[in-house]
Coordinates of C-alpha atoms in Angstrom, one line a residue:
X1 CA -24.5 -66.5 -165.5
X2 CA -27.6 -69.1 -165.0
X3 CA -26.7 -71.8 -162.8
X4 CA -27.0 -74.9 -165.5
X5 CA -23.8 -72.9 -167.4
X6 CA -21.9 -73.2 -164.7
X7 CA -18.4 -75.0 -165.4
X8 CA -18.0 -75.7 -161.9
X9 CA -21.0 -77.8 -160.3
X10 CA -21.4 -76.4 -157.1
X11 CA -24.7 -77.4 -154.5
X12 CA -26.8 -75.1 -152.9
X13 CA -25.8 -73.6 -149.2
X14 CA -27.5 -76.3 -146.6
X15 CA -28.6 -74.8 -143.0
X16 CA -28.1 -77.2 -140.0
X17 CA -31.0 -76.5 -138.1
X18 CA -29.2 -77.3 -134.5
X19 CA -30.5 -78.0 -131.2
X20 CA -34.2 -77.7 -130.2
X21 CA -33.7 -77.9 -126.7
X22 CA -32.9 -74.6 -124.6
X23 CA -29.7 -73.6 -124.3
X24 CA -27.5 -73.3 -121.1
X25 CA -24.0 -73.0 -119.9
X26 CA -23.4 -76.3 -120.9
X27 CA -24.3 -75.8 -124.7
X28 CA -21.6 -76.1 -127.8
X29 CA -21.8 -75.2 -131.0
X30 CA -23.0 -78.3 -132.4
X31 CA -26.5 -77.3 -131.4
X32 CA -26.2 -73.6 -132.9
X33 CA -27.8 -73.5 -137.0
X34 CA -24.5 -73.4 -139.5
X35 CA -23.7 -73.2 -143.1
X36 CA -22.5 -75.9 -145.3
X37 CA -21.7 -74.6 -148.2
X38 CA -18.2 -76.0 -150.1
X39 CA -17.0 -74.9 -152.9
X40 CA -13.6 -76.2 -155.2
X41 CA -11.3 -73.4 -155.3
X42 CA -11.8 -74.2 -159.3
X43 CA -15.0 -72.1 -159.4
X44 CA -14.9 -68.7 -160.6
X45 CA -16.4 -65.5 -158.2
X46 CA -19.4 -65.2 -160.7
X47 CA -20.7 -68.5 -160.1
X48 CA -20.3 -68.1 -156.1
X49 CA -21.7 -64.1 -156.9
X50 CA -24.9 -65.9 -157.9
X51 CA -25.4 -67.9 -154.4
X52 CA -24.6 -64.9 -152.4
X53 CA -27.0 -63.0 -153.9
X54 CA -29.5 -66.0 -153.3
X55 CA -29.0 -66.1 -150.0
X56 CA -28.3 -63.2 -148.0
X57 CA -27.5 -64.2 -144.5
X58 CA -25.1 -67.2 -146.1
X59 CA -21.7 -65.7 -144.2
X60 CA -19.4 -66.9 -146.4
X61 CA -17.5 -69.9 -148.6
X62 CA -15.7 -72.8 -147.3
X63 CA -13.2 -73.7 -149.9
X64 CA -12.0 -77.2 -150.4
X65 CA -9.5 -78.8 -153.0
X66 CA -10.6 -82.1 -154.0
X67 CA -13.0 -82.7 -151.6
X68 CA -10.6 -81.4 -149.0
X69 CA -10.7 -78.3 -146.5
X70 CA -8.2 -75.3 -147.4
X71 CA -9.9 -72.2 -146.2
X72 CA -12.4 -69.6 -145.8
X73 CA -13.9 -66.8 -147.3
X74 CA -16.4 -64.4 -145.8
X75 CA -19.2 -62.8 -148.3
X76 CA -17.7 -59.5 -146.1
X77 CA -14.0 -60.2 -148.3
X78 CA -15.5 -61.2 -151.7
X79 CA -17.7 -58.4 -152.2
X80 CA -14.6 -56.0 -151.1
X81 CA -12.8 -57.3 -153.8
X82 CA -15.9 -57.1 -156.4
X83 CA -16.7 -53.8 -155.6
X84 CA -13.0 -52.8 -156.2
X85 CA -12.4 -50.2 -159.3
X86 CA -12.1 -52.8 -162.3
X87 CA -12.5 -55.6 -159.5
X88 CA -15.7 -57.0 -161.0
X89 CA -13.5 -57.5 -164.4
X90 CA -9.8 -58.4 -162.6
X91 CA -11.7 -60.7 -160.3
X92 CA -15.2 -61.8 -161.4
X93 CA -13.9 -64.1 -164.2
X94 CA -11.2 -65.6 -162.1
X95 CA -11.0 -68.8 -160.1
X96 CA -11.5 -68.6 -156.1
X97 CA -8.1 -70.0 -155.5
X98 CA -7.1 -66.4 -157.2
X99 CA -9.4 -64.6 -155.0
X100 CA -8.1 -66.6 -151.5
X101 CA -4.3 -65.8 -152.1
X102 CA -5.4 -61.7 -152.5
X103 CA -8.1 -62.0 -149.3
X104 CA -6.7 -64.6 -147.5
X105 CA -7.4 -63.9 -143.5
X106 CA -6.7 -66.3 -140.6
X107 CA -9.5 -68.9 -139.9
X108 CA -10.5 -69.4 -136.3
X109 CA -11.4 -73.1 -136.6
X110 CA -13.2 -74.7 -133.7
X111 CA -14.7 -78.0 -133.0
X112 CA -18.5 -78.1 -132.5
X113 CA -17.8 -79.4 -129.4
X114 CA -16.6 -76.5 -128.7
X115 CA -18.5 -74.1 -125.6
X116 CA -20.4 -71.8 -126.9
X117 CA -19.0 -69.2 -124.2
X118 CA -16.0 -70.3 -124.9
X119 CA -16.0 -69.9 -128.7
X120 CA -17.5 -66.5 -128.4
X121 CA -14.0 -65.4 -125.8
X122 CA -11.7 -67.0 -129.0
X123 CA -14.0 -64.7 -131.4
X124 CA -13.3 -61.8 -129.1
X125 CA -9.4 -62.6 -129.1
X126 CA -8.8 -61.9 -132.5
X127 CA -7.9 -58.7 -134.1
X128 CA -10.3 -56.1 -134.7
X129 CA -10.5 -56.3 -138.2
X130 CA -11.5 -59.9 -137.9
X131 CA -14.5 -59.7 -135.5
X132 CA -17.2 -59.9 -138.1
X133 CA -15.6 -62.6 -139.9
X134 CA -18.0 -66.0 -139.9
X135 CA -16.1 -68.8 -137.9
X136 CA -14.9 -72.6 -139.2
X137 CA -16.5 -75.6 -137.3
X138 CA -15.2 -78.3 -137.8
X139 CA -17.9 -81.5 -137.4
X140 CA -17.1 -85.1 -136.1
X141 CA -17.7 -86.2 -139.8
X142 CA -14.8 -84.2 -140.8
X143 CA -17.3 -81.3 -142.3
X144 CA -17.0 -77.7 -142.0
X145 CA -19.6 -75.8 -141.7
X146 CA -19.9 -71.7 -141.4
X147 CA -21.0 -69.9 -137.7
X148 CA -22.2 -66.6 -138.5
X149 CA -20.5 -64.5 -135.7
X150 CA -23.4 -62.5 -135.0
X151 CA -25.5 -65.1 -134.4
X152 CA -22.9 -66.3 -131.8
X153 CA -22.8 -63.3 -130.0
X154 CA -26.7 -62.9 -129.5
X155 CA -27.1 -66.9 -128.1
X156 CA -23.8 -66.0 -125.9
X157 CA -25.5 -62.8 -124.9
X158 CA -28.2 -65.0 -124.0
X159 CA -26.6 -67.6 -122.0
X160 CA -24.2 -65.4 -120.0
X161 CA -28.0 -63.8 -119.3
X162 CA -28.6 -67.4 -117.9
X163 CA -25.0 -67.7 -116.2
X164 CA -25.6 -64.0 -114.1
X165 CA -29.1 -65.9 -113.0
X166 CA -27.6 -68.6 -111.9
X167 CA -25.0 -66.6 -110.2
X168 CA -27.4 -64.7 -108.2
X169 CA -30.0 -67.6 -107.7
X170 CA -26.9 -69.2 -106.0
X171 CA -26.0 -66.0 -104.3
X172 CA -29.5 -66.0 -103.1
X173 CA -29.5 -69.3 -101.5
X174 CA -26.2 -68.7 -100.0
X175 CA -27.4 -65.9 -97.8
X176 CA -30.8 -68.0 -97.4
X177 CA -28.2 -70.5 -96.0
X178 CA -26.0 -68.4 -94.0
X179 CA -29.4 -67.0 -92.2
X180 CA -30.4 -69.9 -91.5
X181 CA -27.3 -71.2 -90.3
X182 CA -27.1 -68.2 -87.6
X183 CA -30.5 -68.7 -86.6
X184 CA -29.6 -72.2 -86.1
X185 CA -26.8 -71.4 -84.1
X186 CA -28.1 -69.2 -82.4
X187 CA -31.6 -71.5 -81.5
X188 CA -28.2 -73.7 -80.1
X189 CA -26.5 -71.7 -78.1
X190 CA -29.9 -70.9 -75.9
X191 CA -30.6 -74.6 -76.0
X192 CA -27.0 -75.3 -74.9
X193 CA -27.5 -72.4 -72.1
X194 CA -30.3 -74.4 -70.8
X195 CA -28.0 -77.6 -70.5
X196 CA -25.4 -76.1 -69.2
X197 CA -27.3 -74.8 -66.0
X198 CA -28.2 -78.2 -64.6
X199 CA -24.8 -79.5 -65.9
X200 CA -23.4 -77.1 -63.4
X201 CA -25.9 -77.8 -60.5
X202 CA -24.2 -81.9 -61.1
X203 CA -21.0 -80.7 -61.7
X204 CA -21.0 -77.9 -59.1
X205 CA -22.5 -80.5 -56.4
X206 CA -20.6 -83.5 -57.3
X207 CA -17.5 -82.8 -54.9
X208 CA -20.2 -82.7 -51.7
X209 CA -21.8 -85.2 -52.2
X210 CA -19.1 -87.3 -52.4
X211 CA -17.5 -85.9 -49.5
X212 CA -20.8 -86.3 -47.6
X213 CA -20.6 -89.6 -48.6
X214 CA -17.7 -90.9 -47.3
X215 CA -18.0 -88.8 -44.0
X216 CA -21.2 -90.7 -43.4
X217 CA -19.6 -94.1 -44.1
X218 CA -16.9 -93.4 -41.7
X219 CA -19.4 -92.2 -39.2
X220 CA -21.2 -95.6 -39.8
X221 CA -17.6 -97.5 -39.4
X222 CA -17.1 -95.7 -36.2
X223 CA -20.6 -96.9 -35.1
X224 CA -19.5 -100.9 -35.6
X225 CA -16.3 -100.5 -34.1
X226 CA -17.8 -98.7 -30.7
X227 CA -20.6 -101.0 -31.0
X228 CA -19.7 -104.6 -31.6
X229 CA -23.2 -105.7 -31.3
X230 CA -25.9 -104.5 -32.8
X231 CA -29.2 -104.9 -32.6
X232 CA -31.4 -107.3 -34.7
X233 CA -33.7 -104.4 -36.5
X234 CA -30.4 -103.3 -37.6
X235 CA -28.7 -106.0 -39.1
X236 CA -32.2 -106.5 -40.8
X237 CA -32.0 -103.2 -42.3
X238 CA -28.7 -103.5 -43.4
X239 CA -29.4 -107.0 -45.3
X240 CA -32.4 -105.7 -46.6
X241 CA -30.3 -102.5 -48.3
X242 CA -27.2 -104.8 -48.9
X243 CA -24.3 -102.6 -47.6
X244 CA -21.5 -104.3 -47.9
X245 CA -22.4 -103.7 -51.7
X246 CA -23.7 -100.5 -51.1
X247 CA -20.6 -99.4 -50.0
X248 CA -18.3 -100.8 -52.5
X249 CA -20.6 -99.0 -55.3
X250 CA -21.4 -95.7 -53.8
X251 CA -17.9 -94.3 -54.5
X252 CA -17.8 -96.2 -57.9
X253 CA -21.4 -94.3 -58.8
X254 CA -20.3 -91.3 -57.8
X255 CA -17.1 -91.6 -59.8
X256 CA -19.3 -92.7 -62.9
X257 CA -21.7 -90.0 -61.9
X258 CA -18.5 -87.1 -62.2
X259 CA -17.2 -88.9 -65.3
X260 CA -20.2 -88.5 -66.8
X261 CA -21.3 -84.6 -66.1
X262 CA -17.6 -84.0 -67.1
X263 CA -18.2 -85.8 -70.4
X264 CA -21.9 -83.7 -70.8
X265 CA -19.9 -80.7 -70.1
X266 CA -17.4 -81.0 -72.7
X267 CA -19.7 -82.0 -75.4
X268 CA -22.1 -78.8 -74.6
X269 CA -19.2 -77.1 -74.9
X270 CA -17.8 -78.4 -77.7
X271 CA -21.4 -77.6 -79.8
X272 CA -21.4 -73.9 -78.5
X273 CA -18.1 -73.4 -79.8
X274 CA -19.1 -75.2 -83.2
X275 CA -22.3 -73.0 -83.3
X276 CA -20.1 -69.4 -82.3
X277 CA -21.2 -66.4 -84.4
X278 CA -18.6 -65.1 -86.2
X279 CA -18.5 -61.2 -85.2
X280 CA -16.7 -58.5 -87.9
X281 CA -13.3 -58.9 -87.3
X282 CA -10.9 -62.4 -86.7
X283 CA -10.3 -63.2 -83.5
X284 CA -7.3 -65.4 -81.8
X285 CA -8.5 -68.9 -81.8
X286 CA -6.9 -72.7 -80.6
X287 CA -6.7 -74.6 -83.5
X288 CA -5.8 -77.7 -81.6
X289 CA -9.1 -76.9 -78.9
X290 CA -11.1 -76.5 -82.3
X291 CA -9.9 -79.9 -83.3
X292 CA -10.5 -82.0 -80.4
X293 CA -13.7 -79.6 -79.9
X294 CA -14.8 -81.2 -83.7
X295 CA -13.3 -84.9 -83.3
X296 CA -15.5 -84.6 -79.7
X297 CA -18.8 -84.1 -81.6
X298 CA -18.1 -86.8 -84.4
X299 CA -17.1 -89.4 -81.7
X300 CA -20.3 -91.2 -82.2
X301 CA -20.2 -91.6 -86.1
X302 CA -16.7 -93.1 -85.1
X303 CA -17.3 -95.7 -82.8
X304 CA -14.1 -97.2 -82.1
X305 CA -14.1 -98.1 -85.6
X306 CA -11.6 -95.5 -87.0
X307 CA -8.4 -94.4 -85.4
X308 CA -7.5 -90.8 -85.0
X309 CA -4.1 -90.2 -84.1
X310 CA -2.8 -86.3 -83.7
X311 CA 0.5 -84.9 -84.4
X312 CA 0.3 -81.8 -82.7
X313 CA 2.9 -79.2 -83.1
X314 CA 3.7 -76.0 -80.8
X315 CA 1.2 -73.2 -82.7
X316 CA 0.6 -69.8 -81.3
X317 CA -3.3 -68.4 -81.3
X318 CA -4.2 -68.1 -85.0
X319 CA -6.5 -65.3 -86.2
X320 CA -9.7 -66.3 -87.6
X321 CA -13.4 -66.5 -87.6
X322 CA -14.1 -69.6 -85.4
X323 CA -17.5 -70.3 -86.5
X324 CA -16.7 -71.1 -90.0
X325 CA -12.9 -72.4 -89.3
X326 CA -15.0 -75.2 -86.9
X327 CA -17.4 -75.4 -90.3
X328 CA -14.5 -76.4 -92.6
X329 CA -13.1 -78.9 -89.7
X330 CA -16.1 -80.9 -89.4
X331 CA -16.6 -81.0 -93.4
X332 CA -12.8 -81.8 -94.1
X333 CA -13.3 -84.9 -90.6
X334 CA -16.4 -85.7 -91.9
X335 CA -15.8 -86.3 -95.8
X336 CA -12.7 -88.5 -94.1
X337 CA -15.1 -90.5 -91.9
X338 CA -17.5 -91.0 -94.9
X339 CA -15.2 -92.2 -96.6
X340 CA -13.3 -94.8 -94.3
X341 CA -16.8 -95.9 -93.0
X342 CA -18.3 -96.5 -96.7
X343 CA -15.1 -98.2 -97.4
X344 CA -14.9 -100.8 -94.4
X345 CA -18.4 -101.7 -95.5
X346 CA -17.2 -102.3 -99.1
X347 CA -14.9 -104.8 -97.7
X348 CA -16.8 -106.3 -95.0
X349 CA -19.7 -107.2 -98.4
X350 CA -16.9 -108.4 -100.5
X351 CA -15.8 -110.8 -97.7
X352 CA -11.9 -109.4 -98.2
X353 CA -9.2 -111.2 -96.0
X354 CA -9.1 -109.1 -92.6
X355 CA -5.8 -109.9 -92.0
X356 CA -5.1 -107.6 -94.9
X357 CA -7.3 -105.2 -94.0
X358 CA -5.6 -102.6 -92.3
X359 CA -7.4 -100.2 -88.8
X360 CA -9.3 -97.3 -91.4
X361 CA -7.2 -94.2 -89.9
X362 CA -7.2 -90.2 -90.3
X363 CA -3.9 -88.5 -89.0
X364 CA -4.1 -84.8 -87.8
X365 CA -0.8 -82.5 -88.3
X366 CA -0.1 -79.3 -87.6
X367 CA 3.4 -77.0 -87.3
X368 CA 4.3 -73.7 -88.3
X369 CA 6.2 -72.9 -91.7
X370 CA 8.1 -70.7 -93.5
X371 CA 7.8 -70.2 -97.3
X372 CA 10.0 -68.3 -99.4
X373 CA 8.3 -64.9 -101.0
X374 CA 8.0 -64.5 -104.5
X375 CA 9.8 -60.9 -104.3
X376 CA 13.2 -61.0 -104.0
X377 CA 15.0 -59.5 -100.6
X378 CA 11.2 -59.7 -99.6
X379 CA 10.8 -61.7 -95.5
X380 CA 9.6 -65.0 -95.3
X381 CA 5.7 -65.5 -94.6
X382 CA 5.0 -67.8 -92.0
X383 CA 2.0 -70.2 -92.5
X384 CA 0.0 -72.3 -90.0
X385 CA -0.2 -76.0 -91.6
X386 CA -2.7 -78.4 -91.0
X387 CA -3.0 -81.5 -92.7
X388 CA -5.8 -84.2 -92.6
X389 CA -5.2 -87.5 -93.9
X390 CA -6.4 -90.7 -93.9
X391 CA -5.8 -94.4 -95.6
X392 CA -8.5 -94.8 -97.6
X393 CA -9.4 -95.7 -101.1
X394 CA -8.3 -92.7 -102.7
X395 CA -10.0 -90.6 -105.6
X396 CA -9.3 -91.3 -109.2
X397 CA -7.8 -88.2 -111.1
X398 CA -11.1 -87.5 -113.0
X399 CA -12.8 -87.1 -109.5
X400 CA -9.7 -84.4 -107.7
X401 CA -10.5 -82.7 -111.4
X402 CA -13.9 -82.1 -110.6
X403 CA -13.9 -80.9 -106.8
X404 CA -10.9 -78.9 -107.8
X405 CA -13.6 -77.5 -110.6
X406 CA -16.2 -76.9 -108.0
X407 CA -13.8 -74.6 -106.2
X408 CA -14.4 -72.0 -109.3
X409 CA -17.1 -69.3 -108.9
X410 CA -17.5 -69.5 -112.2
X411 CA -18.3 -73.3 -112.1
X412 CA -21.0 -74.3 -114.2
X413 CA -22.8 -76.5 -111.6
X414 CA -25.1 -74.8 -109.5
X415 CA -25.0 -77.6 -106.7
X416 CA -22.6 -76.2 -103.5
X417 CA -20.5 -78.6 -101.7
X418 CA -19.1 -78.9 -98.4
X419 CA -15.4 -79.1 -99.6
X420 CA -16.4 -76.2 -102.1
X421 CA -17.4 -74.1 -99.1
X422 CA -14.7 -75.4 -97.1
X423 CA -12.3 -74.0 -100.1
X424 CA -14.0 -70.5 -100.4
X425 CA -13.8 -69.9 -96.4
X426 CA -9.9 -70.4 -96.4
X427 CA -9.0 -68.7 -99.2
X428 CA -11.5 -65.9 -99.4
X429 CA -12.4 -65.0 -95.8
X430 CA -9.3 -66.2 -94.3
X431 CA -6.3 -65.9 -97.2
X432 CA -5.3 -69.2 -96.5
X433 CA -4.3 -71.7 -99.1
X434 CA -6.6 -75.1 -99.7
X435 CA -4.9 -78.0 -101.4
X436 CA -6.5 -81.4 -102.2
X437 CA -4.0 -84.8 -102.7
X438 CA -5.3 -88.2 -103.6
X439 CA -3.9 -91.5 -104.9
X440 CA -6.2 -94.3 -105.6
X441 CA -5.1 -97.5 -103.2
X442 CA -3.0 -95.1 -100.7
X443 CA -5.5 -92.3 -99.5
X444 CA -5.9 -88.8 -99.7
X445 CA -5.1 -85.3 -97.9
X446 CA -6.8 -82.1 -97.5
X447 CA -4.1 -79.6 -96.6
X448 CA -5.0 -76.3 -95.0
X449 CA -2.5 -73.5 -94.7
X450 CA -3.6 -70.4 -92.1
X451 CA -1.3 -66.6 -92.6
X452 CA 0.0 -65.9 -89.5
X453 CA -0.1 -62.0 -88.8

């Protein structure tokens, strides 16, 4: 029947154009090309007949009543029920709202703010008979439109193309990283070989000199009380060299001079154990020397400006790869001293009261616990805790949300994180369990739990 007999008035199919820009993970349906095409319920199949044949790739009818939504149906359902024996005469002549109660289906309805990934798993969750059926999208005008599900699954095609890119372009740049890192650390361990040597030779030598020292100051005592008098080239000489002073200081220098190679030696220490190659299998490590190893080598960054107090418990040698446990203690101290230090300069430029403000501080813990298995009549694992918390602003919720979302290897930003790595090196190379507590105003906690074997 021509369309200007039509009882029903009913306007041509429109096709959103969508999105010129490229598509990425990020993408929703909103920038996809859809249908509009509504239709009263009122309308008879011959009328809507005459669209479908107009346009062939138009998926299907979205039927309102009044203006307002009530379903869906495909061009897939109609032209079943057309090409029915007698169907073009039961049906043809007969409003849509007949045709919807025989072919009804359910509607996946989405918003078109909807992920396009993620609208393509709903498609792929409903039955099997339902797969090719066109999906509902709902617009922020209260529209609905018509997603053609094959044209969904060639764009998600396409973008999980994009996603397995960015996977190995970030896979890529990971070992990139880790080489560099173990050229790095191992460019520091010969440098801290070469420090070490001399440190030795001062550390090694300290004792004797000292010794020698004060053997030659009582030799030189003995010499003033068996000779009262001295001569005058003497006395001279020892004006001219002060020694009185001289030998109040020698001991004092030498004493600084011991304090001093001791502090070298620690510090050298400290940064070969930081910079340790990880070889194949764990090894039994001191959490608490890895600790003070790490606090040792951020002391400067510190300055007497934040407090570290440690609340050590009685832990037995945990097995682990040292090099990357020491890299997840220096992110996890680090992030804390950022974070204290960025905050003591927020107050000191807002001129807050410093009687109010209280010492910035990060609080180490560690004991042993037990945790009840998930199995019953099953043992009880033992865990290695640590805990590392300081008093500092805190994170808002929205922020935990999106570090804890970083964590994901599926996470759609490609930018790696320290506490992302941190996350991955406990629980995937080490079984552990990471956990990350904030509250604005009170401070927040990175909690690390190690299996004991």
């Amino acid at each position: 029947m021509p369309e200007e007999f039509s009882c029903c008035h009913i306007s041509p199919p429109f096709l959103s154009v969508g999105s010129d820009r490229d598509l990425n993970l990020d993408s929703t349906l909103q920038e996809l090309p859809m249908y509009s095409f509504p239709v009263e319920i009122s309308c008879t199949g011959r009328e809507v007949a005459h669209f479908l044949e107009k346009y062939p790739l138009l998926p299907g009818v979205i039927l309102v009543e009044q203006g307002k939504f009530v379903g869906m149906i495909s061009r897939r359902r109609l032209l079943e029920f057309l090409i029915r024996p007698y169907g073009e005469e039961l049906f043809i002549q007969q409003p849509l709202g007949v045709l919807y109660g025989y072919a009804r289906t359910p509607v996946l309805l989405v918003a078109e703010t909807t992920l396009i990934l993620i609208a393509m798993q709903l498609s792929l969750k409903r039955s099997p008979e339902l797969l090719s059926e066109p999906i509902v999208v709902q617009t922020a005008a209260d529209d609905y439109r018509l997603l053609d599900v094959q044209e969904l699954n060639f764009i998600s095609w396409q973008i999980r193309g994009i996603k397995n890119f960015v996977r190995y372009e970030r896979s890529q740049a990971q070992m990139i990283q880790n080489d560099k890192m173990a050229s790095l650390g191992r460019l520091v361990d010969g440098v801290v070989h070469e420090i070490l040597d001399p440190v030795g030779f001062i550390w090694g030598n300290i004792t004797y000199v000292s010794n020698y020292s004060q053997d030659l100051l009582k030799l030189i005592a003995a010499y003033d009380k068996e000779l009262p008098s001295v001569s005058q080239p003497i006395n001279q000489i020892k004006e001219e060299i002060e020694f009185d002073f001289l030998e109040q200081d020698l001991l004092q220098a030498l004493a600084s001079i011991r304090t001093g190679a001791e502090r070298l030696k620690k510090l050298v220490t400290s940064l070969q154990n930081f910079c340790h190659l990880d070889e194949l299998y764990p090894k039994p490590v001191d959490l608490h020397a890895c600790i003070d190893n790490i606090i040792l080598l951020i002391n400067s960054r510190i300055q007497g400006e934040i407090e570290i107090v440690k609340y050590y418990g009685q832990l037995p040698p945990v097995y682990c790869f040292m090099g990357q446990l020491n890299q997840v203690l220096i992110n996890l101290l680090s992030e804390a001293v950022d974070t204290l230090l960025n905050e003591a300069v927020r107050q000191q430029l807002h001129l807050e009261d410093t009687k109010t403000i209280q010492k910035p501080r990060i609080k180490i813990t560690t004991e042993v616990i037990s945790q009840k298995p998930s199995k019953p009549n099953a043992p009880d694992s033992r865990w290695i805790l640590l805990r590392i918390t300081d008093n500092g602003p805190g994170m808002s919720q929205e922020l935990q949300e999106q570090i804890i979302e970083s964590f994901c290897l599926e996470t759609k930003n490609g930018k790696e994180t320290s506490l992302a790595v941190s996350y991955r090196i406990i629980t995937l190379k080490h079984g552990g369990k990471f956990n990350l507590r904030s509250q604005l105003g009170i401070g927040t906690e990175f909690e690390i739990m190690l299996p004991l074997v």
